[in-house]
PDB file of C-alpha atoms in Angstrom:
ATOM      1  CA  UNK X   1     115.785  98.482 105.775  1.00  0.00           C
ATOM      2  CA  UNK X   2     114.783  95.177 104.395  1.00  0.00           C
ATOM      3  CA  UNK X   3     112.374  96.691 101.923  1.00  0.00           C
ATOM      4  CA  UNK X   4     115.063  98.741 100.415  1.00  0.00           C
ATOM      5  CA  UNK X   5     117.497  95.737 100.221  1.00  0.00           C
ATOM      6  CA  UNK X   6     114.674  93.777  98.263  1.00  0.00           C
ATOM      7  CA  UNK X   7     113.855  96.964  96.053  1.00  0.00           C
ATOM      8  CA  UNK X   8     117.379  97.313  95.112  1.00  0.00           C
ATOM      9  CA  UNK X   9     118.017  93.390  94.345  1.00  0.00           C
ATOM     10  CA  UNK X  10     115.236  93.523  91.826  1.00  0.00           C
ATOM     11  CA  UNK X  11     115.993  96.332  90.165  1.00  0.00           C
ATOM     12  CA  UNK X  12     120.101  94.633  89.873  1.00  0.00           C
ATOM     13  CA  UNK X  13     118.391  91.945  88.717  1.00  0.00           C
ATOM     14  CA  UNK X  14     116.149  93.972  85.780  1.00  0.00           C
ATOM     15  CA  UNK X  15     119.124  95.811  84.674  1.00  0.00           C
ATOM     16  CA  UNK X  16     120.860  92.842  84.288  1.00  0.00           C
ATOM     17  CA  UNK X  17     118.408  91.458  81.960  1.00  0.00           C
ATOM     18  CA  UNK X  18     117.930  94.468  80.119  1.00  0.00           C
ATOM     19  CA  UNK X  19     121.860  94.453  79.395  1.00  0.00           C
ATOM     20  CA  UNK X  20     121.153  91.095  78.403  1.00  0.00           C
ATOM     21  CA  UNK X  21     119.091  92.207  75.637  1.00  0.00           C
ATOM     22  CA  UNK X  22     120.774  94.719  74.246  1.00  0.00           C
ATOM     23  CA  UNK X  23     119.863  97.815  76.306  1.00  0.00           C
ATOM     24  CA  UNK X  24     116.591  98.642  74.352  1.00  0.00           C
ATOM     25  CA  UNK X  25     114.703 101.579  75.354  1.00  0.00           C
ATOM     26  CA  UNK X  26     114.999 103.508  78.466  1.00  0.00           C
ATOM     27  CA  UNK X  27     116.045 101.272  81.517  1.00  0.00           C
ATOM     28  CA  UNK X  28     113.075 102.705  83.550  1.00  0.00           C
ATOM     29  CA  UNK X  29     110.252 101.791  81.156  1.00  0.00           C
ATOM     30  CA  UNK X  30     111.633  98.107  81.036  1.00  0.00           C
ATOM     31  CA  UNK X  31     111.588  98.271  84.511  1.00  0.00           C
ATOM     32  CA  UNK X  32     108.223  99.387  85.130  1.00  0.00           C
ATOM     33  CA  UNK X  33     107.170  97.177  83.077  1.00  0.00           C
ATOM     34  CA  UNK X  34     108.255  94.591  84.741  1.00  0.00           C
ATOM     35  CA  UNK X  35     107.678  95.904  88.283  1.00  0.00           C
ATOM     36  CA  UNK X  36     105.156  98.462  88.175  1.00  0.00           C
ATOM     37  CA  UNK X  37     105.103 101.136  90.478  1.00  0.00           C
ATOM     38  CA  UNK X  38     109.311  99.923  91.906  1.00  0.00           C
ATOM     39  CA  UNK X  39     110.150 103.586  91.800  1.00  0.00           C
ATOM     40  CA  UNK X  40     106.989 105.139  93.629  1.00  0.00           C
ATOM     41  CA  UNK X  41     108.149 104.031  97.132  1.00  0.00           C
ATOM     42  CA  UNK X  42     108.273 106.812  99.486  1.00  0.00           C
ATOM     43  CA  UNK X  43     111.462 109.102  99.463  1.00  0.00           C
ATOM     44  CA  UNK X  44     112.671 107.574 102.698  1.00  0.00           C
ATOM     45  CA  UNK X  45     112.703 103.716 100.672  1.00  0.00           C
ATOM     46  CA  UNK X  46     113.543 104.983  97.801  1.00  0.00           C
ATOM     47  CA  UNK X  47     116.964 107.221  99.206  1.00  0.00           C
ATOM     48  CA  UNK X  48     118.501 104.060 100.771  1.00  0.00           C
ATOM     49  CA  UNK X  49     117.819 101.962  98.007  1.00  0.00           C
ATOM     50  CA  UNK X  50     119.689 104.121  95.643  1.00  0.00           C
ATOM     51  CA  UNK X  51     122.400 103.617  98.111  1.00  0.00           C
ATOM     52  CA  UNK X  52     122.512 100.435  97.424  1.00  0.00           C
ATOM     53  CA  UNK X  53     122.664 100.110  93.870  1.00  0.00           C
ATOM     54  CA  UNK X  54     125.583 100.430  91.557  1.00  0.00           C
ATOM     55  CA  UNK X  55     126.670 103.467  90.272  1.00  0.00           C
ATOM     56  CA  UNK X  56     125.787 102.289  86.724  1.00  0.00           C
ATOM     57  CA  UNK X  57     122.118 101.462  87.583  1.00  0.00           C
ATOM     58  CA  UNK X  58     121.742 105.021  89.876  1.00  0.00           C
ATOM     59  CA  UNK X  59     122.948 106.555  86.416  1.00  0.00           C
ATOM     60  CA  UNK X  60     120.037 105.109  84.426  1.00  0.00           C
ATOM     61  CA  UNK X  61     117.604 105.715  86.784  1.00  0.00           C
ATOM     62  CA  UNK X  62     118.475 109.137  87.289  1.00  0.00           C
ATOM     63  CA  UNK X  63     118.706 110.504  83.737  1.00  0.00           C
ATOM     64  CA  UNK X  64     115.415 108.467  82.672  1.00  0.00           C
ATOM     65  CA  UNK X  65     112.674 111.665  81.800  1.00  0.00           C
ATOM     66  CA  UNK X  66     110.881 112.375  85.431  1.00  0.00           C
ATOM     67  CA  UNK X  67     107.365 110.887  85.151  1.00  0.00           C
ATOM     68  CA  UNK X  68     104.112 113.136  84.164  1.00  0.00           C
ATOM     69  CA  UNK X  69     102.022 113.815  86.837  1.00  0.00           C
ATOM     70  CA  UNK X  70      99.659 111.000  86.851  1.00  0.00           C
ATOM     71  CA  UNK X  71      97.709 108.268  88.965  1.00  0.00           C
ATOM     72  CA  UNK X  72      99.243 107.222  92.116  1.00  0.00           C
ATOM     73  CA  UNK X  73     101.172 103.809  92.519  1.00  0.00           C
ATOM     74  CA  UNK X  74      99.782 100.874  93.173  1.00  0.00           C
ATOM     75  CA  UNK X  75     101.791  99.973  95.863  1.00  0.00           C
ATOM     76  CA  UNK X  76     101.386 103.162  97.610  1.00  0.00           C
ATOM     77  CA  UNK X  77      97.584 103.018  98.103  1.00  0.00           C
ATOM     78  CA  UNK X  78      98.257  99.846  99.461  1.00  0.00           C
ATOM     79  CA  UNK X  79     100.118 101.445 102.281  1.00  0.00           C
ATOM     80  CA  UNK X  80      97.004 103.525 103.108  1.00  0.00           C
ATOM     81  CA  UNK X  81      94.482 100.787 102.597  1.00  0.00           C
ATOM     82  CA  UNK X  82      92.754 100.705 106.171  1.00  0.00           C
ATOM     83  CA  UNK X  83      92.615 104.729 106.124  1.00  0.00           C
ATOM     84  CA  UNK X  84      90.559 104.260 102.614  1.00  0.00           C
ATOM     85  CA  UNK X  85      88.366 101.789 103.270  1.00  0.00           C
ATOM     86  CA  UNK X  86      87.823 103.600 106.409  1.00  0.00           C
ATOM     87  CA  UNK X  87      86.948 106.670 104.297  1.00  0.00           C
ATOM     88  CA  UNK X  88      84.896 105.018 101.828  1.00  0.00           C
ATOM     89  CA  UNK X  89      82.751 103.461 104.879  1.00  0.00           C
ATOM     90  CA  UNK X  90      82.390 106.998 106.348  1.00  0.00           C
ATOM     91  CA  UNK X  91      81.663 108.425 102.925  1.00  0.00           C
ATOM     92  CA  UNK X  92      78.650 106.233 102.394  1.00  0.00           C
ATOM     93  CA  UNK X  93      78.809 106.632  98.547  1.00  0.00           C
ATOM     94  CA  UNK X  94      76.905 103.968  95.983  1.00  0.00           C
ATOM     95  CA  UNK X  95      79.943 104.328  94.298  1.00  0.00           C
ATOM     96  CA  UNK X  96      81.706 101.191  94.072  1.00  0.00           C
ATOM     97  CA  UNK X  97      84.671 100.757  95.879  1.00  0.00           C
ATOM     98  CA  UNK X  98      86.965  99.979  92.958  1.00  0.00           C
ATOM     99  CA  UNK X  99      85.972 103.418  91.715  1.00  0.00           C
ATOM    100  CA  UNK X 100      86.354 105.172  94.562  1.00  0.00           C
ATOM    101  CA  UNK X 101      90.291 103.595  94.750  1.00  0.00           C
ATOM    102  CA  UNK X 102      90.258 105.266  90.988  1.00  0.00           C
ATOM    103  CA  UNK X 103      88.898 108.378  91.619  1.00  0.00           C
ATOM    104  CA  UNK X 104      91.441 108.915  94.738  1.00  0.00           C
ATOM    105  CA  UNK X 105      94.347 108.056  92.184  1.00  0.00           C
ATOM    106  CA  UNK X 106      92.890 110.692  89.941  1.00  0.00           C
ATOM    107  CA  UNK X 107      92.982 113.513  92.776  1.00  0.00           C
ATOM    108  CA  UNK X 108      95.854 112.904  94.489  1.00  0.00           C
ATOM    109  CA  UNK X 109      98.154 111.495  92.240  1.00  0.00           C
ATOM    110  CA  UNK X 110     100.981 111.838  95.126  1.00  0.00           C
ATOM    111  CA  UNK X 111     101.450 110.201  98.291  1.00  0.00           C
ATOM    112  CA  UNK X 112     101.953 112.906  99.899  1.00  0.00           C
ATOM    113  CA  UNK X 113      98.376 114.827  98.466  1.00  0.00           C
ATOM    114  CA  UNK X 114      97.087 111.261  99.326  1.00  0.00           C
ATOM    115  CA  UNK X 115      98.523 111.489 102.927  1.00  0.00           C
ATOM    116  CA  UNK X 116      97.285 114.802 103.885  1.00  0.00           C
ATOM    117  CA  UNK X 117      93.327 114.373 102.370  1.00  0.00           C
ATOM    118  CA  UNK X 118      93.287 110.983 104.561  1.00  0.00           C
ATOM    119  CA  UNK X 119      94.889 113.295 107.382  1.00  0.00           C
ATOM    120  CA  UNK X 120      92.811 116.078 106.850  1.00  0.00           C
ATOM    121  CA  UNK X 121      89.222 113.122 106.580  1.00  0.00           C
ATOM    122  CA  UNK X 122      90.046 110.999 109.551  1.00  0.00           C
ATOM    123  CA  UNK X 123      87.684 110.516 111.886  1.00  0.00           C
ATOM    124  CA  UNK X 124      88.195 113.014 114.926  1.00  0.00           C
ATOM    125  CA  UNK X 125      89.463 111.684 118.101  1.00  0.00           C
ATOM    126  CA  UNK X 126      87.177 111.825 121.581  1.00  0.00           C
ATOM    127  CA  UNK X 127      89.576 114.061 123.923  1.00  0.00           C
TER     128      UNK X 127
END
C-alpha cells in the first residue's frame, strides 16, 4: 500500500522534528497540527501504516487521549466527494454547497456513519 508507506514516512518525519524540539506536548497534537486529519484514514490504511512505524512512534500514538467525537476528516470526505456532490445535486437545497459539506461533518462525524447515509441516499439502480 503506497498510501500507507507515505502516511508512515510523514509521520517518521514529524516525530523526528518534534524530538528535535524537545518533545513538547502530546506527539499527536503536533502532528495534527502539522498534518491535519493523518490519523483519520480508514482502519484498513491506518493498520498497515502502524506496521510500518517504529515501535517508539506506535507508542506515542497509541497512548495519546482517543479523540472526542467530532467533525469528520478532511481527507475522508474527500474520498466520498462524487457520492456528495451527487447528493447535494439530488437534494436540490439553496443551501450552499460549502454548508452542506459542514452540515454532513456535523451528522456523521465517522466515515463509517458517512458511508452508510451515502449508501442508504444513492440513487436506486434500474434492474
Amino acid at each position: 500500500m503506497a498510501l500507507a508507506h507515505t502516511v508512515a514516512e510523514m509521520i517518521t518525519t514529524s516525530f523526528r522534528k518534534w524530538c528535535r524540539a524537545g518533545r513538547k506536548g502530546v506527539f499527536c497534537k503536533a502532528l495534527e497540527r502539522e498534518h491535519e486529519g493523518i490519523l483519520d484514514y480508514p482502519e484498513r490504511i491506518h493498520t498497515v501504516m502502524l506496521g510500518l512505524l517504529d515501535i517508539k512512534i506506535r507508542k506515542e500514538i497509541e497512548s495519546a487521549p482517543k479523540k472526542k467525537r467530532g467533525r469528520i476528516a478532511e481527507t475522508i470526505v474527500e474520498l466520498f466527494m462524487s457520492e456528495i456532490v451527487d447528493l447535494y445535486q439530488r437534494t436540490q437545497t439553496d443551501v450552499p454547497f460549502d454548508q452542506f459539506l459542514d452540515l454532513l461533518r456535523q451528522q456523521f462525524p465517522t466515515q463509517q456513519e458517512l458511508e452508510v447515509h451515502l449508501e442508504q441516499n444513492a440513487p436506486k439502480q434500474p434492474t
